[in-house]
Every structure is written in structure tokens, then in C-alpha cells.
mmCIF file of C-alpha atoms and ligand atoms in Angstrom:
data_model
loop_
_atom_site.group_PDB
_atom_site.id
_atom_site.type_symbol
_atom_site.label_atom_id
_atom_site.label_comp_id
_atom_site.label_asym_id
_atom_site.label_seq_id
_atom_site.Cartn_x
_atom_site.Cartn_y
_atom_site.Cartn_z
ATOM 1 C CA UNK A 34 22.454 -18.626 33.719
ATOM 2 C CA UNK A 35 26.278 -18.969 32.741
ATOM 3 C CA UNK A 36 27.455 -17.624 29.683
ATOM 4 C CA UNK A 37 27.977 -21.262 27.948
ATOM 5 C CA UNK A 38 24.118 -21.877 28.748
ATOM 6 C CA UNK A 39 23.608 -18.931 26.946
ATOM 7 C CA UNK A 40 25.529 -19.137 23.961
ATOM 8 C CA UNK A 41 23.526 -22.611 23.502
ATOM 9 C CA UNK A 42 20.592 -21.381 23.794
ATOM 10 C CA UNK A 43 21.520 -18.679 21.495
ATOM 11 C CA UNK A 44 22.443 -21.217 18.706
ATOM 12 C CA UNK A 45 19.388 -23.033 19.015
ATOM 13 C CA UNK A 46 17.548 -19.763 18.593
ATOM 14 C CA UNK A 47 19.426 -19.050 15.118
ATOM 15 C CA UNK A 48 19.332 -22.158 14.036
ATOM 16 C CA UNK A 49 15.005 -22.297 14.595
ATOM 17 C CA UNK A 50 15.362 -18.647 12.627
ATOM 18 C CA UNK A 51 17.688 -20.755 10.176
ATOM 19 C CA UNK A 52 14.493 -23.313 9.646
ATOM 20 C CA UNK A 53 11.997 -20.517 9.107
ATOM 21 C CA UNK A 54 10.370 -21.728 12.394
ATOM 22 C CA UNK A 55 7.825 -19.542 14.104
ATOM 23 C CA UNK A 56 9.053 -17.849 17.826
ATOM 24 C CA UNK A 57 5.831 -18.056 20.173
ATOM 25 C CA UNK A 58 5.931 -15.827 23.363
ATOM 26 C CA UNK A 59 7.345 -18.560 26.090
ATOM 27 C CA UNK A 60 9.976 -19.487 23.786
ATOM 28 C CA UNK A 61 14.093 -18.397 24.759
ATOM 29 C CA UNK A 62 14.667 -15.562 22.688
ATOM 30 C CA UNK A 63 17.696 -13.125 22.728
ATOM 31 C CA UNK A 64 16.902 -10.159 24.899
ATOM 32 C CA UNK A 65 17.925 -7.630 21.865
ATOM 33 C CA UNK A 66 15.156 -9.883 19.720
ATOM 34 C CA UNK A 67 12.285 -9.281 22.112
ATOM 35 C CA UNK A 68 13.281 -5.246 22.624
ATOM 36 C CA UNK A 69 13.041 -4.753 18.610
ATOM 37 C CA UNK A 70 10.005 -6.204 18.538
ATOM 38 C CA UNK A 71 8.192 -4.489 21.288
ATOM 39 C CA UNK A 72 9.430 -1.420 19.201
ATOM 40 C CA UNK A 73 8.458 -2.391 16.007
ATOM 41 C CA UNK A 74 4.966 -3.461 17.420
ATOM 42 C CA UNK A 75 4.283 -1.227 19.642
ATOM 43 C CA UNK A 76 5.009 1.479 16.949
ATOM 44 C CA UNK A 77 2.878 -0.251 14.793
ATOM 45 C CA UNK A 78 0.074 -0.022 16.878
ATOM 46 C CA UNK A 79 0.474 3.389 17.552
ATOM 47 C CA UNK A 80 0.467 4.374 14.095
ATOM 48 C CA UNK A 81 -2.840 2.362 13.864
ATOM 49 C CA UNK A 82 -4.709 4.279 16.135
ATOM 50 C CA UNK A 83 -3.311 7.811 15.687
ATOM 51 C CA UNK A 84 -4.352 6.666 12.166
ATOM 52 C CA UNK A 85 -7.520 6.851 12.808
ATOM 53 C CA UNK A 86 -7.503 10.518 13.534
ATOM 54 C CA UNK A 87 -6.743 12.290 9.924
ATOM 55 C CA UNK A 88 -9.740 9.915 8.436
ATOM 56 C CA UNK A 89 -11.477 10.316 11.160
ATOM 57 C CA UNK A 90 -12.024 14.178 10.907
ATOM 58 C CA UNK A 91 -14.184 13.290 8.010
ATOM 59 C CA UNK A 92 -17.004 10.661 9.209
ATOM 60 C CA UNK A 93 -19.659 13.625 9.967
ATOM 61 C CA UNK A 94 -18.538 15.053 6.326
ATOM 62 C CA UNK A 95 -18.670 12.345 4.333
ATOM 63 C CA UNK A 96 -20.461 13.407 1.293
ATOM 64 C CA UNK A 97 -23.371 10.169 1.100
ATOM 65 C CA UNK A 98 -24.517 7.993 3.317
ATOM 66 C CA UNK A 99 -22.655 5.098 1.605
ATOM 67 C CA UNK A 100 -19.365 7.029 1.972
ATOM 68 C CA UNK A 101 -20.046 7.846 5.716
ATOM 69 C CA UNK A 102 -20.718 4.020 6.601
ATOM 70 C CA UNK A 103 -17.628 2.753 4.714
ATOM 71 C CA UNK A 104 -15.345 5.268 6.370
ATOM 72 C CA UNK A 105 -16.712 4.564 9.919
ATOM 73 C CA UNK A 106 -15.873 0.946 9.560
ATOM 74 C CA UNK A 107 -12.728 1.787 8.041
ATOM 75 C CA UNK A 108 -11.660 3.627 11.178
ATOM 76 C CA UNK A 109 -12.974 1.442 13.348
ATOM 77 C CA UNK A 110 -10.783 -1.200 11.566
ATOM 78 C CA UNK A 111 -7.747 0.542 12.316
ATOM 79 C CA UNK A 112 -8.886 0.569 16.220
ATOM 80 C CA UNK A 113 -9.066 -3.374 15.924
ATOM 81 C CA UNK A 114 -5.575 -3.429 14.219
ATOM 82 C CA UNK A 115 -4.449 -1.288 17.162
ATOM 83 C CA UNK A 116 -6.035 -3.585 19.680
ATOM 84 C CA UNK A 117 -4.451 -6.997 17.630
ATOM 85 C CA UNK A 118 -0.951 -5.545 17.648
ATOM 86 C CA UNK A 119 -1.053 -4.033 21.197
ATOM 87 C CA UNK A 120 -2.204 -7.880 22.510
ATOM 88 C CA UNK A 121 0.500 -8.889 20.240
ATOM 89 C CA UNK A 122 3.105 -6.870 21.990
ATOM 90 C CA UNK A 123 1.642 -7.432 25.637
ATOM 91 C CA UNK A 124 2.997 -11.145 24.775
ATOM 92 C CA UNK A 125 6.489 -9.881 25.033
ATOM 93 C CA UNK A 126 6.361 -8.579 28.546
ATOM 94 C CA UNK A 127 5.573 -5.011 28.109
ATOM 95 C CA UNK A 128 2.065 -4.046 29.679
ATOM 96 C CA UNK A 129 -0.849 -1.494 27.882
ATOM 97 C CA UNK A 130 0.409 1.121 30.214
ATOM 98 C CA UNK A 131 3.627 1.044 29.255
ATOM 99 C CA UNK A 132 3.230 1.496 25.950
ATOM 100 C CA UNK A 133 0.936 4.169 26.232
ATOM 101 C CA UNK A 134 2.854 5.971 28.361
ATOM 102 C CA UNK A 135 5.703 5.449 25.976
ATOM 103 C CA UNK A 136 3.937 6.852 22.987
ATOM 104 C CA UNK A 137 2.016 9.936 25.294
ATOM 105 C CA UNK A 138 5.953 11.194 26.173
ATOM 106 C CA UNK A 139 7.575 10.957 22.991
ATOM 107 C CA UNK A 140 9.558 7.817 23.717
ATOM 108 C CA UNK A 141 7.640 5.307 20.986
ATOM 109 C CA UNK A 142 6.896 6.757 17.404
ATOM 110 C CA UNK A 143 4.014 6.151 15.400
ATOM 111 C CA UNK A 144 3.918 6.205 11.529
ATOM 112 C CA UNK A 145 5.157 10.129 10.020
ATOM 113 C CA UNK A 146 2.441 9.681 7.375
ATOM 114 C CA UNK A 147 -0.248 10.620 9.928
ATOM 115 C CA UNK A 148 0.848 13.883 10.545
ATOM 116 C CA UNK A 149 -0.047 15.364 7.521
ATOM 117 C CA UNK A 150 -3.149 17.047 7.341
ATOM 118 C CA UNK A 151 -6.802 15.812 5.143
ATOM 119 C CA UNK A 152 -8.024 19.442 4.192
ATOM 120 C CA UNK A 153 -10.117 17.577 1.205
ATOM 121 C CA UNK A 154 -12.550 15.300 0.814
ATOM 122 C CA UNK A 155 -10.263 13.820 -1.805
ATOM 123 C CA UNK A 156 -7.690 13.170 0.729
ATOM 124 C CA UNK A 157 -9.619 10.117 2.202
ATOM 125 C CA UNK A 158 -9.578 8.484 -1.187
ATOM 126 C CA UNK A 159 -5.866 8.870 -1.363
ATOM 127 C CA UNK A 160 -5.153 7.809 2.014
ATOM 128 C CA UNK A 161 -6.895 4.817 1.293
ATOM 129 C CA UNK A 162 -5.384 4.355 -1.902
ATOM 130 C CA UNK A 163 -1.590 5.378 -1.157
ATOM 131 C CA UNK A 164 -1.495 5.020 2.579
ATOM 132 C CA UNK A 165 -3.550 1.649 3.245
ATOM 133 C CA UNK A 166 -1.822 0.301 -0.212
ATOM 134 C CA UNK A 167 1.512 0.940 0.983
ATOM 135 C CA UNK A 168 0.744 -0.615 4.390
ATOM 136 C CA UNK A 169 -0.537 -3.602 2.768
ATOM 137 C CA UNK A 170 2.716 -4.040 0.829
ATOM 138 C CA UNK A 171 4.850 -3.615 4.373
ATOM 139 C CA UNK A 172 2.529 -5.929 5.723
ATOM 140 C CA UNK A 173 1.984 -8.812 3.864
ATOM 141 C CA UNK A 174 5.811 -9.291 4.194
ATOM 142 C CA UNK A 175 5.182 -9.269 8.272
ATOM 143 C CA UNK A 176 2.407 -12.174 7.917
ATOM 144 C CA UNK A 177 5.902 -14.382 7.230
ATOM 145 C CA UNK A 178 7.607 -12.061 10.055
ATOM 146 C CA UNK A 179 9.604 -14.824 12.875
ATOM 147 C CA UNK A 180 7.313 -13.966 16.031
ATOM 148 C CA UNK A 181 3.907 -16.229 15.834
ATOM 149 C CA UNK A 182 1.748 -13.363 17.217
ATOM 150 C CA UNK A 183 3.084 -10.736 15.182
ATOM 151 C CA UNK A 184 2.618 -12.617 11.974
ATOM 152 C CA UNK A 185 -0.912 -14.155 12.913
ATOM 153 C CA UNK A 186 -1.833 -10.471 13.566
ATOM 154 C CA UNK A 187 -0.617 -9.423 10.392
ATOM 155 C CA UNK A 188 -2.699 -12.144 8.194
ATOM 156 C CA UNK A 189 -5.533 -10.466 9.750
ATOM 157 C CA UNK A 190 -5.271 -7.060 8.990
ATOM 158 C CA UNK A 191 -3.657 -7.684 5.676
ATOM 159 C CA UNK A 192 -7.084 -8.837 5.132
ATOM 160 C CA UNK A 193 -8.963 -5.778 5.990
ATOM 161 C CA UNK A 194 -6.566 -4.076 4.423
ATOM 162 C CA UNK A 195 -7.108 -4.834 0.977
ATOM 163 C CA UNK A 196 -10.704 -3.922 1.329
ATOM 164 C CA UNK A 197 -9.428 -0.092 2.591
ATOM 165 C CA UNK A 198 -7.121 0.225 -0.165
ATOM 166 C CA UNK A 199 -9.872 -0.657 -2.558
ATOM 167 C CA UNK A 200 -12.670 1.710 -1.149
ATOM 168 C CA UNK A 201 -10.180 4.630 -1.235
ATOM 169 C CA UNK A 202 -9.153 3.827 -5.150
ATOM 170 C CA UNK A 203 -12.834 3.650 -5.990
ATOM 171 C CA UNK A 204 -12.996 7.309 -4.152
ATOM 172 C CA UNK A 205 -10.284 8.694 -6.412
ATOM 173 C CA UNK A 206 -11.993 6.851 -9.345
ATOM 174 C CA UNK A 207 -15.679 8.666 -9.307
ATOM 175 C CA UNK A 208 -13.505 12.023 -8.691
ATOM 176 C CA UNK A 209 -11.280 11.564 -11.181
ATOM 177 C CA UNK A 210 -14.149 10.787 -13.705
ATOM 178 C CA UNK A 211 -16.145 13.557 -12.077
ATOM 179 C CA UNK A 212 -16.150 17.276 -12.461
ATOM 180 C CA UNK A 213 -13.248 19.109 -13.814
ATOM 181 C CA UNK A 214 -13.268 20.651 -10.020
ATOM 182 C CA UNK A 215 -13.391 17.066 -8.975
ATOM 183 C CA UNK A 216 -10.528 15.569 -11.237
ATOM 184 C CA UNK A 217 -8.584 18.803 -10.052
ATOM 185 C CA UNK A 218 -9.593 17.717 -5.952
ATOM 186 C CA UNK A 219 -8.276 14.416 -6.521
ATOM 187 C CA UNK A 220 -4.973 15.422 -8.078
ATOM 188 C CA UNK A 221 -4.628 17.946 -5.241
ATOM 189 C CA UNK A 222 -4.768 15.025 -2.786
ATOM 190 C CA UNK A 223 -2.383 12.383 -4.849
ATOM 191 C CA UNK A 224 0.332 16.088 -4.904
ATOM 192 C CA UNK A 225 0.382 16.238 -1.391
ATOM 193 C CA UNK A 226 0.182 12.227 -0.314
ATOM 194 C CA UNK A 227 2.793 10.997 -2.424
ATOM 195 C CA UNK A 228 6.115 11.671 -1.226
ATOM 196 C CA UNK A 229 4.465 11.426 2.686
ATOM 197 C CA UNK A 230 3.542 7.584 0.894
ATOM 198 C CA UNK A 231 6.959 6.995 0.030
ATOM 199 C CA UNK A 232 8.210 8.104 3.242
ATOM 200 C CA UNK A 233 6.327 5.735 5.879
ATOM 201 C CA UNK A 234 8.289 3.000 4.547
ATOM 202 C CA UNK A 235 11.575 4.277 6.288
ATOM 203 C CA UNK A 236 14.966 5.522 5.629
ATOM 204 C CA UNK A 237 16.938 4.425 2.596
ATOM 205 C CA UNK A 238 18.413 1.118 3.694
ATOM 206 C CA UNK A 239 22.165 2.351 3.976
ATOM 207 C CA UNK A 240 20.825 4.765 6.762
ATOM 208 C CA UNK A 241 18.219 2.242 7.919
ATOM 209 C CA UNK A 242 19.814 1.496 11.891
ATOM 210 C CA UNK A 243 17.877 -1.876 12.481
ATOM 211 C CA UNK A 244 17.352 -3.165 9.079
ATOM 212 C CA UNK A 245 20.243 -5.322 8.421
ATOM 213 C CA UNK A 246 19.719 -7.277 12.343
ATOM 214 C CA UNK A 247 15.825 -7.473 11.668
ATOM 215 C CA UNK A 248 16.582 -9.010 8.242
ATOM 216 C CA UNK A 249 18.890 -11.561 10.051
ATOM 217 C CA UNK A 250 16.162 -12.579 12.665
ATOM 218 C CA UNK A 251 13.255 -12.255 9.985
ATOM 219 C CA UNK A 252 11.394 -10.026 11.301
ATOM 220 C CA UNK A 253 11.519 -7.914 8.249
ATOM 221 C CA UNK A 254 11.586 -10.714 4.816
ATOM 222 C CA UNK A 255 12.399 -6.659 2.734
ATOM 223 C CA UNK A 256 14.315 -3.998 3.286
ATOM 224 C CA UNK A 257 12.815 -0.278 3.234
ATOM 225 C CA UNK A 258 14.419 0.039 -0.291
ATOM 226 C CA UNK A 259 12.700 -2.862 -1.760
ATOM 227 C CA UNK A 260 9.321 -2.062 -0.395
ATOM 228 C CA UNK A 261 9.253 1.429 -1.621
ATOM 229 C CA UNK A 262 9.999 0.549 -4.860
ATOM 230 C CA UNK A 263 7.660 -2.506 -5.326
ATOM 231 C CA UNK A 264 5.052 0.188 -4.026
ATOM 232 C CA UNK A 265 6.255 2.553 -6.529
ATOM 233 C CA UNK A 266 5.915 -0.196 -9.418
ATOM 234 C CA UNK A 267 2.127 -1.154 -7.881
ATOM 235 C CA UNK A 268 1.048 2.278 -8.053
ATOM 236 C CA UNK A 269 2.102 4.039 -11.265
ATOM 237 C CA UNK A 270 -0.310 2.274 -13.814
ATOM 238 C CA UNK A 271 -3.076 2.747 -11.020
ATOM 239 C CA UNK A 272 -2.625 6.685 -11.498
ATOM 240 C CA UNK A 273 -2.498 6.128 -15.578
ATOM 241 C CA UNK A 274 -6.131 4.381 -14.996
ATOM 242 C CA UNK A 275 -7.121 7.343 -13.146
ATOM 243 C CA UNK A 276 -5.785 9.793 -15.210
ATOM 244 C CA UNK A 277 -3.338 11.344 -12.394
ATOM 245 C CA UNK A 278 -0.073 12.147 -12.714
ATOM 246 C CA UNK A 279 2.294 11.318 -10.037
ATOM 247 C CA UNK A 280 4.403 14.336 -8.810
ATOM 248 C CA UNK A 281 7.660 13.602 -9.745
ATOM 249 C CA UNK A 282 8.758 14.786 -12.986
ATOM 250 C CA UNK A 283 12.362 12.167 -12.577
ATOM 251 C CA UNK A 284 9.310 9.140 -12.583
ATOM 252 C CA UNK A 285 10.131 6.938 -15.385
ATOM 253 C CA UNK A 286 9.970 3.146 -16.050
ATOM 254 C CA UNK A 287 13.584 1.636 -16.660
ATOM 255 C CA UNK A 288 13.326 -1.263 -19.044
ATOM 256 C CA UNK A 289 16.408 -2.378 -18.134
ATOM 257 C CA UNK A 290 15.624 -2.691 -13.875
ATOM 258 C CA UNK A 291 12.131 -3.467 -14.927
ATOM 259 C CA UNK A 292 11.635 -0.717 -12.650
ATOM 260 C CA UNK A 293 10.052 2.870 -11.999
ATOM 261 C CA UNK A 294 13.328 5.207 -11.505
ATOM 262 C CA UNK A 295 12.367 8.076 -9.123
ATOM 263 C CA UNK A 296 13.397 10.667 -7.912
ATOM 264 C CA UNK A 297 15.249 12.430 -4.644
ATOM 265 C CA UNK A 298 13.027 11.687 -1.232
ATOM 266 C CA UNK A 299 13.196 14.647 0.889
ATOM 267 C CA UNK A 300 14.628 13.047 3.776
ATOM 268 C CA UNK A 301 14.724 16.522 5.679
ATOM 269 C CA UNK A 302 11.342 16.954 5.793
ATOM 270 C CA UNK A 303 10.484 13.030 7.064
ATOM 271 C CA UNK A 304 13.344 13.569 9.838
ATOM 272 C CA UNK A 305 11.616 16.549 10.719
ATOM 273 C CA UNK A 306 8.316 15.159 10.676
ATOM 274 C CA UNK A 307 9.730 12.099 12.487
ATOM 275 C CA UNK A 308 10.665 13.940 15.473
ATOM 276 C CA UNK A 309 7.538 15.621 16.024
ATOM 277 C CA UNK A 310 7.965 18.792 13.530
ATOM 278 C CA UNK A 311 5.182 18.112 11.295
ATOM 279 C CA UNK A 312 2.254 19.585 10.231
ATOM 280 C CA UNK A 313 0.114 17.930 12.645
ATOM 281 C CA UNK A 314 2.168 15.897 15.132
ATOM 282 C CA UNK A 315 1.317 18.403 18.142
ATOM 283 C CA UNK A 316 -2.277 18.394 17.439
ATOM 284 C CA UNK A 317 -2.226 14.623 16.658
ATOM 285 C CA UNK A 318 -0.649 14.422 20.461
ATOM 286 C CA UNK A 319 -2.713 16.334 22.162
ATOM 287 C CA UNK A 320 -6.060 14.205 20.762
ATOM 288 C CA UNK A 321 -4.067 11.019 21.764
ATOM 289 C CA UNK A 322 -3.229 12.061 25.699
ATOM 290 C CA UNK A 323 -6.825 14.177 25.693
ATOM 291 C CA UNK A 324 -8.688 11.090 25.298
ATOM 292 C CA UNK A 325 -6.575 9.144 27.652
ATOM 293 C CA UNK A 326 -7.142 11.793 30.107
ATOM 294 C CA UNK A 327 -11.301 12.043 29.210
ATOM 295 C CA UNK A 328 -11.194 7.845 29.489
ATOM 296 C CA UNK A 329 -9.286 7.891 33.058
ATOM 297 C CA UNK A 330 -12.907 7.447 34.970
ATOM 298 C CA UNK A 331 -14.117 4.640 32.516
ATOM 299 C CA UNK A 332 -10.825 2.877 33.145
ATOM 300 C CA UNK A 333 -11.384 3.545 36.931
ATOM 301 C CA UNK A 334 -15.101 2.112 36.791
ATOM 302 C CA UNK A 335 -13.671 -0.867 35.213
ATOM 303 C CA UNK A 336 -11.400 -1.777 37.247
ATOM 304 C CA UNK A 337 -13.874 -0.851 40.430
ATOM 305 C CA UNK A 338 -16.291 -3.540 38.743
ATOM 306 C CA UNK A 339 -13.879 -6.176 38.212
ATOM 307 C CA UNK A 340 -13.065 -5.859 41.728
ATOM 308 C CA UNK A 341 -16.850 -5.977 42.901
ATOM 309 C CA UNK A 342 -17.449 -9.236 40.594
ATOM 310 C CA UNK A 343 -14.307 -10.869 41.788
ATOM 311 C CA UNK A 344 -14.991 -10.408 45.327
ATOM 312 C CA UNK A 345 -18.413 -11.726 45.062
ATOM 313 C CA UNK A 346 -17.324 -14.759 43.514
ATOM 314 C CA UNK A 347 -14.969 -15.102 46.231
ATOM 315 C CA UNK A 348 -17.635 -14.329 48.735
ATOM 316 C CA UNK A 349 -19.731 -17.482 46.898
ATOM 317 C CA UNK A 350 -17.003 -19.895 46.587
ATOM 318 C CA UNK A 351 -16.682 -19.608 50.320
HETATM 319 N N1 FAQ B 191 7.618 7.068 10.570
HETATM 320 O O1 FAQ B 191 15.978 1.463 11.056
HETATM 321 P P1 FAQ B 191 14.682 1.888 10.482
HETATM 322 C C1 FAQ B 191 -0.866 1.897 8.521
HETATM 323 C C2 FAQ B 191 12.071 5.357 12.411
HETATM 324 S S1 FAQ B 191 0.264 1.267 9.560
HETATM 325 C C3 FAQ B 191 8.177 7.281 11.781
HETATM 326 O O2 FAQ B 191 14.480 1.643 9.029
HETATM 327 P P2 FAQ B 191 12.675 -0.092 11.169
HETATM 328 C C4 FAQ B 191 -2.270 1.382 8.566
HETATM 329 C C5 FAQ B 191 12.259 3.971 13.029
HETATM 330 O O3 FAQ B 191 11.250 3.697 13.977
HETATM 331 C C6 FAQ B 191 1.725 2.264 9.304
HETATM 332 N N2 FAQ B 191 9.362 6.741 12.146
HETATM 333 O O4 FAQ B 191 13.478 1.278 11.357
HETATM 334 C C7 FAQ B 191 -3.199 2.500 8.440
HETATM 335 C C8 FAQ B 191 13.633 4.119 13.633
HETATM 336 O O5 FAQ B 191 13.551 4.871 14.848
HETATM 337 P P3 FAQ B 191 13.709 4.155 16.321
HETATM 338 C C9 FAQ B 191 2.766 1.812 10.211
HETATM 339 C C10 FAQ B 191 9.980 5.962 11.229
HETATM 340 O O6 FAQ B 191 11.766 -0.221 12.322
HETATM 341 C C11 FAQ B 191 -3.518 3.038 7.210
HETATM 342 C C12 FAQ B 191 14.354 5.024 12.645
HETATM 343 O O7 FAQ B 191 13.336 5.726 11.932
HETATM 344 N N3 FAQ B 191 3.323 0.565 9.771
HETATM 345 O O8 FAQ B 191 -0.490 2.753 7.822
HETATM 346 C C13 FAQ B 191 9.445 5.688 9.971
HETATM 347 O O9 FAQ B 191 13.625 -1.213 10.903
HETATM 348 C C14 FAQ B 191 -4.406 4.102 7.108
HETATM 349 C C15 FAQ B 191 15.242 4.238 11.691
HETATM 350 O O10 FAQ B 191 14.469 3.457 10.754
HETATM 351 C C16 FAQ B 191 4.221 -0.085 10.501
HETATM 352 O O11 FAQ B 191 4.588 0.340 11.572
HETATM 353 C C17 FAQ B 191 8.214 6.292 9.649
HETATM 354 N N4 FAQ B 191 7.617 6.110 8.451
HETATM 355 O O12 FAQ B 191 11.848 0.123 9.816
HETATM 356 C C18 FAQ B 191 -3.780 3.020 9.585
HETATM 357 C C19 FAQ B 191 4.706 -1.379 9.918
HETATM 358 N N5 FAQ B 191 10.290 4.882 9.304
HETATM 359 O O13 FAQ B 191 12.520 3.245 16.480
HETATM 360 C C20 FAQ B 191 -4.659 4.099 9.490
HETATM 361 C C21 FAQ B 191 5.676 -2.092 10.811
HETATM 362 C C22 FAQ B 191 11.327 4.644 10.133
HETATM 363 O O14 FAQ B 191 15.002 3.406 16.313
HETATM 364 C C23 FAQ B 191 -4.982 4.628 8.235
HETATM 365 N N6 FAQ B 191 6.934 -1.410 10.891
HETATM 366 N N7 FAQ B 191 11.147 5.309 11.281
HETATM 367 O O15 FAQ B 191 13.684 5.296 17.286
HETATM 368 C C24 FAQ B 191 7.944 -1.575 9.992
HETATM 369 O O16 FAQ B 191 7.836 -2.307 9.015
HETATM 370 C C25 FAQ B 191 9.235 -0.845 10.266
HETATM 371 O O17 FAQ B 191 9.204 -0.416 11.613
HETATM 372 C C26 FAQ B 191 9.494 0.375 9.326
HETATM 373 C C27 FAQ B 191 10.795 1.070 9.756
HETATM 374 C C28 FAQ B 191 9.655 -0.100 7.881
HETATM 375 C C29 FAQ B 191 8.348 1.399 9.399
#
């Protein structure tokens, strides 16, 4: 293709971002377009399922029956998510493979707020409450994201979602009404998950590398900065109904902003735990490329039965 051909193809593409016009997968789009979104997504997805593993270290301890059946569905959620946004991404050229192989070396990230440990039980309720609510916010700004299978995805899981962030408030609720051992559990929990909360959604925006292009092509409608602080404002009078105080002793609402100021992020600690020096990114790893390992022969019997079926519909069509 010459450059002119290009360059017209590339002004029809800004102008259909111009209109607010969805981008399907066998549409012209610029090469630097599809690349951020097979990293976006495909990071995405792999925060879904290695999300599945702090939560899911508590389904044999859940402390009822009732809490047990809503957390297995909640993690079995999060595998569907995974499996939406890894179809999603497939749609952009990129096989299953790939990505996994990407995320196994190092190459693709997943989400720092899953390398924390949950040493309580209280921890689930604030995951779902902190972690699941801030995704939601993130996410319902993707469902009006530029690329039709990313935001179809997204209306989906935003969805499911809400019902995750609402199981894990009503956890922190009945603590925080409990015991005083309880109460103390479920302050413990909202301690240690709140900063990690106000991490996931990124870098401050002036050191934020692919905001200001991704804001341009729409796939992000906010920046980092605006999402963490419309979380922030969401969350505060949540912790007054529960009682909890949030950890920051600089938290205060600024009549002026109509905001929650806050105080300093430790952005030390999330570069750290963003390139693999967390708490639990090594053991978080090694569950991730053990079961890929453990599923090689299921994979292999698969694909060995496909085979068999297609040759024997072969075999009948003659
Ligand atoms: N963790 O230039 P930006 C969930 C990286 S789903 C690790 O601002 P961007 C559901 C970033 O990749 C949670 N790395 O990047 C659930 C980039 O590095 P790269 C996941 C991070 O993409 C709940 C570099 O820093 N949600 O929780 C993080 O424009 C409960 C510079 O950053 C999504 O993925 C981080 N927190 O903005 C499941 C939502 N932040 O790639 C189970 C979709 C930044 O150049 C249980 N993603 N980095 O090497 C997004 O909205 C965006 O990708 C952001 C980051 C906002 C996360």
C-alpha cells in the first residue's frame, strides 16, 4: 500500500473515532491502534484470571455454606471475564498461545492488586468491595471504549460486576456490625486493601505513557486521575456506613472541588509490585504456568479428538 493510500485510510479512521463510531475486527485500523489494544486486553484478561487466585484460596474456608456458594460463582465469574476478553483480543490477530505465553514470561502484566496477599476472611469482603468496585468504575467507562468487542465484553461483565461488589460490601457489613474481633477483622482488611485499590487504576496521568494516545482513539473515555478519584468519592461514605475509617489521615472532602483530597500514593511500592516484586507475584506465577503445565495432556486430548471427529466426517462426506 503507498503511503497516500495510507494516510487516507488513516483519516477515515479518525474521522469514524471523530463520530463516536464503533471499530469491529475487519475494519482498517492503524497498526499502533490494534498493538494497544491487544495490550490493554490481553492484560485485562490476565488480571481476570490471576484474579481468581487470592479469592480463590478461600472457597474451602468460607465460613457458611451461603458464603462458600457465592464466592465459587464469584470466581468462576472472573474465569468467564477472562474467557470474554481473551476472545475479545483473539479478534485482533493475536492467538490464545500467544498471550499466554506472553503473560507465563513476564512480557504481558496483569493487574498489581492481585499480588497482595488474603490472610483474612475479611479480606474477601474487601476485595469485593474495593477491588470489584474499583473495576466496575474502570469498566463501565470501557463499555463506551472504540473497539466493538472490547466494549460489548465490557457491558457484560460490568454486569456481573455490580453483583461482586455488592456481595463483598454485605461481607464487610455483618463484620463490621459483628464482634468487636470482627469489626477489628474488617478494618484490618480495608488497612491493607486501600492504597493496593487506589493503585490498580495506574500511574498519575502526567507519568501515565499511553494515556493521552488512548484518550485520542477512545479507548479510555477517563484518565487514571479521574477514575481514582471518582472511586475515592464512591467509597468514602460507604466506609462512614460501615463504621471504617479509611487509612489516610490527609482524607478530607474539599467543598470547594466537591472532592475527597487525599493523600501521597506510594508509587514505589506499585512500581515495585508492578515488576514482579510483590508480596505474591512469584507465587501468583508459579500457580499460573503450574496449571498450564498440569492442563498440557487435556489440551493434547482435545486436540487428538478434534482430529478423530474431523477425519470421520471427512471419511463420511466421501
Ligand atoms: N497493574 O500508561 P499507563 C479486576 C502499567 S480487573 C499493573 O497508565 P494504561 C476484576 C501499564 O500496563 C483489573 N500494571 O497504562 C477482578 C503500563 O505498562 P505497559 C484489571 C499497571 O494501560 C476483580 C504502565 O503501567 N483491569 O480487577 C497498572 O493506559 C476481583 C503505564 O501505565 C483492567 O485491566 C496496574 N494497576 O492504563 C478480578 C482494566 N496500571 O503495558 C478478580 C483495563 C498501569 O506499557 C477479582 N485496563 N500499569 O508495559 C485499563 O483500564 C488500563 O490498562 C489501566 C492502565 C488503567 C489499568
Amino acid at each position: 500500500m503507498s503511503e497516500r493510500e495510507v494516510k487516507n485510510l488513516e483519516a477515515i479512521f479518525d474521522a469514524r473515532i471523530e463520530r463516536d463510531e464503533r471499530i469491529e475486527p475487519k475494519d482498517w485500523m492503524p497498526e499502533k491502534y490494534r498493538q494497544t489494544h491487544i495490550r490493554q486486553i490481553s492484560q485485562h484478561a490476565h488480571s481476570e484470571i490471576v484474579g481468581m487466585l487470592p479469592e480463590g484460596n478461600w472457597i474451602t474456608r468460607a465460613p457458611s455454606l451461603r458464603r462458600k456458594a457465592a464466592l465459587l460463582a464469584k470466581v468462576q465469574d472472573e474465569a468467564g471475564h477472562g474467557l470474554y476478553l481473551y476472545s475479545a483480543c483473539e479478534t485482533l490477530g493475536i492467538t490464545r498461545e500467544e498471550m499466554y505465553e506472553q503473560l507465563h514470561s513476564g512480557k504481558a502484566k496483569y493487574s498489581s492488586i492481585f499480588n497482595y496477599p488474603t490472610i483474612t476472611w475479611a479480606d474477601i469482603g474487601a476485595i469485593g468491595w474495593l477491588v470489584d468496585g474499583a473495576a466496575i468504575i474502570n469498566q463501565v467507562a470501557l463499555c463506551n471504549t472504540s473497539y466493538g468487542p472490547y466494549a460489548r465484553a465490557m457491558v457484560r461483565i460490568c454486569k456481573e460486576e455490580s453483583f461482586h461488589q455488592r456481595q463483598g460490601y454485605e461481607i464487610m457489613l455483618t463484620l463490621s456490625r459483628g464482634t468487636e474481633e470482627q469489626k477489628a477483622m474488617a478494618q484490618d482488611a480495608l488497612n491493607r486493601w486501600w492504597w493496593p485499590s487506589l493503585m490498580m487504576f495506574g500511574p498519575r496521568d502526567e507519568a501515565s505513557t499511553h494515556t493521552a494516545q488512548s484518550m485520542k482513539w477512545k479507548l479510555k473515555r477517563k484518565t487514571n486521575d479521574e477514575l481514582r478519584q471518582q472511586f475515592i468519592d464512591q467509597t468514602v461514605p460507604q466506609a462512614d456506613i460501615l463504621g471504617l475509617s479509611v487509612p489516610d489521615p490527609d482524607l478530607k472532602f474539599n467543598p470547594e472541588t466537591g472532592h475527597y483530597d487525599f493523600g501521597e500514593i506510594d508509587w514505589k511500592e506499585f512500581w515495585q509490585v508492578v515488576k514482579g516484586h510483590g508480596p505474591c507475584n512469584k507465587e501468583r506465577m508459579e500457580a499460573r504456568v503450574g496449571a498450564w503445565e498440569r492442563g498440557a495432556w487435556v489440551r493434547d486430548a482435545a486436540m487428538a479428538h478434534a482430529e478423530k471427529n474431523k477425519n470421520k466426517t471427512m471419511a463420511k462426506a466421501g
